Coordinates of C-alpha atoms in Angstrom, one line a residue:
M1 CA 0.1 0.1 -0.4
P2 CA 1.4 3.7 -0.2
D3 CA 3.1 5.4 2.6
P4 CA 0.1 6.2 4.9
D5 CA -0.1 9.8 6.2
V6 CA 0.4 8.0 10.0
V7 CA 2.5 5.7 12.0
I8 CA 1.4 5.5 15.1
V9 CA 3.9 3.1 17.3
G10 CA 2.5 1.5 20.3
A11 CA -0.8 -0.3 21.5
G12 CA -0.8 1.7 25.1
A13 CA -3.2 4.8 25.9
A14 CA -1.6 6.9 23.7
G15 CA -1.3 4.9 20.9
L16 CA -4.4 3.8 20.8
S17 CA -6.2 7.2 21.9
L18 CA -4.7 8.9 19.0
A19 CA -5.8 6.1 16.2
Y20 CA -9.0 5.9 18.2
H21 CA -9.3 9.9 17.3
L22 CA -7.7 10.0 14.1
C23 CA -10.4 7.0 12.5
A24 CA -13.8 8.7 13.9
P25 CA -16.7 9.2 11.2
G26 CA -16.7 12.5 9.1
G27 CA -13.5 14.7 9.0
A28 CA -12.6 17.1 5.7
V29 CA -9.5 15.5 5.0
P30 CA -9.4 11.4 4.8
L31 CA -6.9 10.1 7.0
S32 CA -4.7 6.3 6.3
V33 CA -3.7 5.1 9.2
V34 CA -1.3 2.2 10.6
L35 CA -0.6 1.6 14.1
V36 CA 2.5 -0.9 15.0
D37 CA 1.9 -3.2 17.7
A38 CA 3.9 -5.2 19.5
P39 CA 3.8 -8.8 19.2
P40 CA 3.2 -10.8 22.3
G41 CA 5.5 -11.0 24.5
P42 CA 7.9 -8.5 27.2
L43 CA 7.1 -5.7 25.5
K44 CA 2.8 -5.8 25.4
P45 CA 2.3 -4.7 28.4
P46 CA -0.5 -7.1 31.1
P47 CA -3.9 -5.4 31.8
R48 CA -3.6 -2.4 33.6
T49 CA -5.9 0.4 34.9
W50 CA -6.2 3.9 34.2
C51 CA -8.3 6.7 36.3
Y52 CA -9.1 10.5 35.9
W53 CA -11.7 13.0 36.6
E54 CA -14.3 14.2 34.3
P55 CA -17.5 15.1 33.7
P56 CA -20.6 12.2 32.7
G57 CA -20.6 11.6 29.2
G58 CA -17.4 11.0 28.3
A59 CA -16.6 9.2 25.5
Y60 CA -15.1 6.5 27.5
D61 CA -18.1 6.6 29.5
P62 CA -19.2 2.8 28.3
A63 CA -16.5 1.0 28.7
L64 CA -16.1 2.6 32.0
A65 CA -15.3 0.1 35.0
A66 CA -16.2 2.1 37.6
S67 CA -17.0 5.9 38.8
W68 CA -17.3 7.6 42.0
P69 CA -19.5 11.4 42.5
R70 CA -17.2 11.6 46.1
L71 CA -13.9 11.3 46.9
R72 CA -11.8 11.1 50.4
V73 CA -8.4 12.1 51.4
R74 CA -7.4 10.7 55.3
A75 CA -5.1 12.7 57.2
A76 CA -2.2 10.3 58.6
D77 CA -4.3 10.6 62.5
G78 CA -7.0 9.2 60.5
A79 CA -9.1 12.2 60.3
A80 CA -11.4 12.1 57.1
T81 CA -12.2 15.2 54.8
V82 CA -14.6 13.9 51.6
T83 CA -16.0 15.8 48.9
E84 CA -18.3 16.5 46.2
P85 CA -16.6 17.3 43.1
S86 CA -19.7 17.8 40.7
P87 CA -19.4 18.2 38.0
Y88 CA -16.7 16.1 38.2
R89 CA -16.3 11.9 38.8
Y90 CA -13.6 10.6 39.1
K91 CA -13.7 7.4 36.4
M92 CA -12.0 4.4 35.9
L93 CA -11.1 2.3 33.0
R94 CA -9.7 -1.0 32.5
S95 CA -7.1 -1.4 29.5
D96 CA -8.7 -4.7 28.0
A97 CA -12.1 -2.4 27.9
F98 CA -10.3 0.7 26.6
E99 CA -9.0 -1.9 23.5
A100 CA -12.4 -3.5 22.9
L101 CA -14.5 -0.3 22.6
V102 CA -11.3 1.8 20.4
G103 CA -11.4 -1.4 18.4
R104 CA -14.8 -1.2 17.2
R105 CA -13.8 2.6 16.1
L106 CA -10.9 1.2 14.2
S107 CA -12.6 -2.2 12.7
A108 CA -15.1 0.2 11.0
A109 CA -12.4 2.6 9.4
P110 CA -12.0 2.0 5.6
A111 CA -8.0 3.3 5.7
F112 CA -7.2 2.2 9.0
R113 CA -4.1 -0.9 9.5
R114 CA -2.6 -3.0 12.4
I115 CA 0.2 -4.5 12.3
E116 CA 2.6 -6.8 14.6
A117 CA 6.2 -5.8 15.1
T118 CA 8.9 -5.3 17.3
V119 CA 10.4 -1.6 16.8
T120 CA 12.9 -0.6 18.2
A121 CA 14.2 3.2 16.5
V122 CA 12.0 5.9 14.5
R123 CA 13.3 8.3 12.4
D124 CA 13.3 10.6 9.8
A125 CA 12.9 9.1 6.5
P126 CA 15.9 10.4 3.8
D127 CA 13.3 11.1 1.2
G128 CA 10.6 13.0 3.8
G129 CA 8.5 11.0 5.8
G130 CA 9.0 9.2 9.1
E131 CA 10.3 5.5 9.3
V132 CA 9.8 2.9 11.8
L133 CA 12.6 0.1 12.4
A134 CA 13.2 -3.5 13.3
Q135 CA 16.3 -4.3 15.4
D136 CA 18.4 -5.4 12.2
G137 CA 17.7 -2.7 10.3
R138 CA 14.7 -3.2 7.9
V139 CA 12.2 -0.4 7.8
I140 CA 8.8 -1.8 8.7
V141 CA 6.7 0.9 7.6
R142 CA 7.1 4.8 6.6
G143 CA 4.6 7.1 6.5
R144 CA 4.0 11.2 6.0
R145 CA 4.3 11.3 10.2
V146 CA 4.6 9.5 12.7
F147 CA 4.2 9.3 16.2
D148 CA 6.5 7.2 18.5
S149 CA 4.1 7.0 22.0
R150 CA 6.8 3.4 23.2
P151 CA 8.1 4.2 26.9
P152 CA 11.1 6.5 26.9
G153 CA 14.1 4.4 28.1
R154 CA 15.9 7.1 30.4
L155 CA 14.1 10.1 31.5
P156 CA 15.6 13.6 30.5
P157 CA 18.2 15.8 33.1
A158 CA 16.2 17.3 35.6
R159 CA 16.9 18.6 39.1
T160 CA 14.5 16.9 40.2
T161 CA 13.6 12.9 39.5
L162 CA 11.1 11.1 41.7
F163 CA 9.2 7.9 41.0
Q164 CA 5.1 7.3 41.4
H165 CA 5.3 3.5 42.3
F166 CA 3.5 1.2 43.5
M167 CA 1.9 -2.3 44.3
G168 CA -2.5 -3.1 43.7
W169 CA -4.2 -6.0 44.7
F170 CA -8.0 -6.8 43.7
V171 CA -9.5 -8.2 46.7
R172 CA -12.9 -9.5 47.5
T173 CA -13.9 -8.9 51.1
E174 CA -16.0 -11.7 52.7
R175 CA -17.8 -9.3 54.2
P176 CA -19.1 -5.8 52.8
A177 CA -16.3 -3.4 53.4
F178 CA -16.5 -1.2 50.7
D179 CA -18.2 2.3 50.3
P180 CA -18.7 2.0 46.3
T181 CA -20.1 5.8 46.1
T182 CA -16.3 7.2 47.5
A183 CA -12.9 6.8 46.1
D184 CA -9.8 7.0 48.3
L185 CA -7.4 8.9 46.8
M186 CA -5.1 9.2 49.8
D187 CA -5.0 7.7 52.8
F188 CA -1.5 8.6 54.9
R189 CA -2.1 6.4 57.6
T190 CA 1.1 4.8 56.2
P191 CA 4.4 4.4 57.6
Q192 CA 6.0 7.3 55.2
P193 CA 9.4 6.6 54.3
A194 CA 12.5 8.8 55.0
R195 CA 12.2 11.0 51.2
G196 CA 8.7 11.2 49.8
L197 CA 5.1 9.9 51.1
S198 CA 3.4 7.3 51.2
F199 CA -0.7 6.8 51.2
G200 CA -3.1 3.9 50.6
Y201 CA -5.7 4.0 47.5
V202 CA -9.0 2.4 47.7
L203 CA -11.3 1.9 44.4
P204 CA -14.5 0.2 45.3
L205 CA -16.1 -1.3 42.8
D206 CA -19.1 -2.6 45.2
P207 CA -19.1 -3.4 48.4
Q208 CA -17.0 -6.2 49.3
T209 CA -14.5 -5.6 45.8
A210 CA -12.4 -3.0 45.4
L211 CA -8.9 -2.1 44.2
V212 CA -6.7 -1.2 47.3
E213 CA -3.1 0.2 46.9
Y214 CA 0.1 1.0 48.3
T215 CA 2.2 4.0 46.5
E216 CA 5.1 5.7 47.0
F217 CA 6.5 9.1 45.6
S218 CA 10.0 8.2 46.3
P219 CA 13.6 8.2 44.7
A220 CA 13.1 4.7 43.9
P221 CA 10.7 1.4 43.1
L222 CA 10.7 -1.4 46.0
S223 CA 11.3 -5.3 46.1
T224 CA 8.0 -7.4 45.5
E225 CA 8.3 -7.7 48.8
V226 CA 8.5 -4.8 50.3
Y227 CA 5.2 -4.3 48.7
R228 CA 3.4 -7.4 49.3
H229 CA 4.8 -6.1 53.0
A230 CA 3.0 -2.5 52.8
L231 CA -0.1 -4.1 51.5
R232 CA -0.7 -6.7 53.8
H233 CA -0.2 -4.0 56.8
Y234 CA -2.5 -1.5 54.7
T235 CA -5.3 -4.5 53.9
Q236 CA -5.2 -5.9 58.1
E237 CA -4.2 -3.3 60.4
V238 CA -5.6 -0.5 58.8
L239 CA -8.2 -0.7 56.6
Q240 CA -9.0 -4.2 59.0
L241 CA -10.2 -6.2 55.6
G242 CA -10.6 -9.2 57.5
E243 CA -10.5 -12.2 55.7
F244 CA -10.5 -11.9 51.7
R245 CA -8.9 -13.4 48.8
V246 CA -6.9 -11.6 45.6
T247 CA -8.4 -11.9 42.3
A248 CA -5.5 -9.6 40.4
Q249 CA -2.4 -7.4 41.1
E250 CA -1.0 -4.7 39.6
R251 CA 2.0 -2.9 39.8
G252 CA 3.5 0.4 38.5
V253 CA 6.4 3.0 37.6
I254 CA 5.5 6.5 36.5
P255 CA 8.0 9.6 37.0
M256 CA 7.8 12.7 38.5
T257 CA 10.7 14.8 37.2
D258 CA 11.2 18.3 36.2
G259 CA 13.0 17.3 32.8
H260 CA 12.0 18.5 29.6
F261 CA 10.6 15.2 27.2
P262 CA 11.0 16.8 24.1
R263 CA 7.7 16.6 22.1
R264 CA 9.4 15.9 19.0
A265 CA 12.2 13.8 17.2
G266 CA 12.3 14.6 13.9
R267 CA 11.1 16.0 11.2
S268 CA 7.7 14.0 10.4
V269 CA 9.0 12.7 14.0
H270 CA 7.2 13.0 17.4
R271 CA 6.3 11.7 21.0
I272 CA 3.1 11.2 22.6
G273 CA 2.0 9.8 25.8
T274 CA 4.4 9.8 29.0
A275 CA 7.8 10.5 26.2
G276 CA 5.9 13.1 25.0
G277 CA 5.3 15.1 28.4
A278 CA 1.8 13.7 29.2
T279 CA 2.5 12.6 32.6
R280 CA 1.9 15.5 35.3
P281 CA 4.8 15.5 37.7
S282 CA 3.0 16.5 40.8
T283 CA 0.7 13.2 40.3
G284 CA 1.7 11.0 37.6
Y285 CA -1.8 11.3 36.3
T286 CA -1.4 10.9 32.3
F287 CA -4.7 10.0 30.6
A288 CA -6.5 13.4 30.4
A289 CA -3.4 14.7 28.6
V290 CA -3.3 12.2 26.5
Q291 CA -6.7 12.4 25.6
R292 CA -6.1 16.8 25.3
Q293 CA -3.0 15.7 23.2
S294 CA -5.0 13.3 20.7
R295 CA -7.9 15.4 20.5
S296 CA -5.6 18.3 18.9
V297 CA -3.5 16.8 16.8
A298 CA -6.2 14.8 15.0
D299 CA -8.5 18.3 14.9
R300 CA -5.6 19.2 12.9
L301 CA -5.1 16.7 10.7
R302 CA -8.4 16.0 9.7
A303 CA -8.8 19.8 9.2
G304 CA -6.2 19.7 6.9
R305 CA -4.4 22.3 8.8
E306 CA -0.9 22.4 9.9
L307 CA 0.2 20.6 12.5
R308 CA 1.3 21.9 16.2
M309 CA 2.0 19.6 18.7
P310 CA 0.0 20.9 21.9
A311 CA 1.9 21.0 25.1
P312 CA 0.0 18.8 27.9
Y313 CA 0.5 21.1 30.3
G314 CA 1.4 24.9 29.9
A315 CA 4.6 27.5 31.3
R316 CA 2.9 27.7 35.0
P317 CA 1.7 24.2 35.6
R318 CA 4.7 23.1 35.8
A319 CA 6.5 25.8 37.3
M320 CA 4.9 24.9 40.3
D321 CA 5.3 21.7 39.8
A322 CA 9.3 21.6 39.7
V323 CA 8.5 23.5 43.2
M324 CA 6.4 20.8 44.3
L325 CA 8.8 18.4 43.9
R326 CA 11.8 20.0 45.2
A327 CA 10.5 20.9 48.0
L328 CA 9.4 17.6 48.6
D329 CA 12.2 15.6 48.0
S330 CA 14.0 18.0 50.4
G331 CA 11.3 17.9 52.9
R332 CA 11.4 21.3 53.4
V333 CA 7.4 20.4 53.0
D334 CA 5.5 17.1 54.9
G335 CA 3.6 15.2 52.1
S336 CA 1.2 14.0 53.7
D337 CA 0.4 17.9 55.5
F338 CA 0.5 19.5 52.0
F339 CA -2.1 17.6 50.2
T340 CA -4.4 16.9 53.1
R341 CA -4.6 21.1 53.7
L342 CA -5.3 21.0 49.5
F343 CA -8.0 18.7 50.3
R344 CA -9.3 20.8 53.1
G345 CA -9.7 23.8 52.4
V346 CA -10.2 24.0 48.2
P347 CA -13.0 23.0 46.9
A348 CA -13.0 20.0 45.3
A349 CA -13.6 21.1 41.5
R350 CA -11.6 23.8 41.6
L351 CA -8.5 21.3 43.4
L352 CA -9.5 19.2 40.6
R353 CA -9.1 21.6 37.6
F354 CA -6.1 22.7 39.1
L355 CA -4.4 19.3 39.2
D356 CA -4.8 19.2 35.6
G357 CA -3.3 22.7 34.9
G358 CA -6.9 23.9 33.7
S359 CA -7.5 26.1 36.8
H360 CA -6.7 30.4 36.2
L361 CA -3.8 32.4 37.9
H362 CA -6.2 33.8 40.4
E363 CA -7.1 30.5 41.6
D364 CA -3.4 29.0 41.7
L365 CA -2.5 31.8 43.7
L366 CA -5.7 31.2 46.0
I367 CA -4.6 27.1 46.0
G368 CA -0.8 28.1 46.5
L369 CA -1.5 30.3 50.2
R370 CA -2.8 26.7 51.5
T371 CA 0.3 25.5 51.3
P372 CA 3.6 25.9 53.5
V373 CA 4.0 29.7 52.4
A374 CA 8.0 29.8 53.7
P375 CA 9.3 26.9 52.2
M376 CA 7.1 27.2 49.1
L377 CA 8.9 30.4 48.5
R378 CA 12.7 29.5 50.0
T379 CA 12.3 26.4 47.4
V380 CA 11.9 29.0 44.3
A381 CA 14.8 31.0 45.0
E382 CA 16.6 28.1 44.8
L383 CA 15.3 26.7 41.6
P384 CA 17.3 29.3 39.5
F385 CA 20.6 28.0 40.9
L386 CA 20.0 24.0 40.7
T387 CA 21.5 21.9 37.9
R388 CA 19.5 19.7 35.6
R389 CA 21.8 16.1 35.9
E390 CA 20.7 12.9 34.5
P391 CA 18.5 10.6 36.4
P392 CA 20.8 8.3 38.3
R393 CA 18.8 5.0 37.0
P394 CA 16.3 3.8 33.5
L395 CA 13.1 4.7 33.6
P396 CA 11.9 0.8 34.5
P397 CA 9.4 -0.8 32.0
P398 CA 5.4 0.0 32.4
T399 CA 3.6 -2.5 34.7
G400 CA -0.2 -3.1 35.3
H401 CA -2.1 -0.1 36.8
E402 CA -1.8 3.7 36.0
K403 CA -2.8 6.4 37.6
S404 CA -3.6 8.8 34.8
T405 CA -4.5 11.6 33.8
P406 CA -4.4 14.2 34.4

């Protein structure tokens, strides 16, 4: 077949989302799209979970595993802050249901093709466009534009680099133990690490079923046994769930860095997803930013307009993220107190807009007053003098649950 208009490398959240929006019915300019998916094996991620917030009626609502109208944050002493962030709902989407929903649209698109191949490189083609290469140097496919969603092998130089890393169990209890109307975003009744913070995370599916997760923001992931020990402590000593069985397990690592992820890798090669900066440094959420990026790219290409890769987050949110990460990593602020203050003192809908990078300047200033002002101002003054350094370790491969988003 002739070279397609668009080649997408990777069939994770970013790759499938872009294909979904490009292959929507209508459009002024018909586009041919090729999706290059990894074959079964170590490069193909296991089933995983994405979470995000938006009003009801979103494109993926028919595939949701659950959604919640209320959010809860528990302080280290157990005091609970419960909010109703209307018009938003917190939504949980499993990757298999998402892939099935997207697959139905793609199967009906006449100019869409999906191929399986192990991709080792993506580059500009000598005669224009981009090309996707296999390990032996063979060109798998060429296209006018190539969008690479593969996770980065290494993180960019940064002043601060932490990881959000976690293990979660899908549990089934013998007695009702969960409130299906309320998601626990952060439960700080967990032992805190020397650097960073830890918390529990509970997403109930019904009164006896939930995803229960132990999460840390810290410099390095933990061993499997340490995660299991933390989950046993959280489920038995903190939540006091009683007897339960684990029906599935998820695990993941998300970068939290103020490094710059270039959205372009050549004249015709673009990066999307985490590799393109879609992960919010201060929270680890990715999925909502992926949707904004995908819709913007698809709208421009389908209208025949010049492509401009949108920045997932503006300069002000990224600057605020840099301050928060540095203050947290340096120990100037107590992480559990920091987030508890925000959820206690800021209206829920406004705070979610802030966490999504969509708040206004006056809202940001009001939210800033709810944080420890002196340590944050000290960090603001310090940041310009810090050197961006290469992270000490490569980014671990993505596995299991991704709390994304925004």
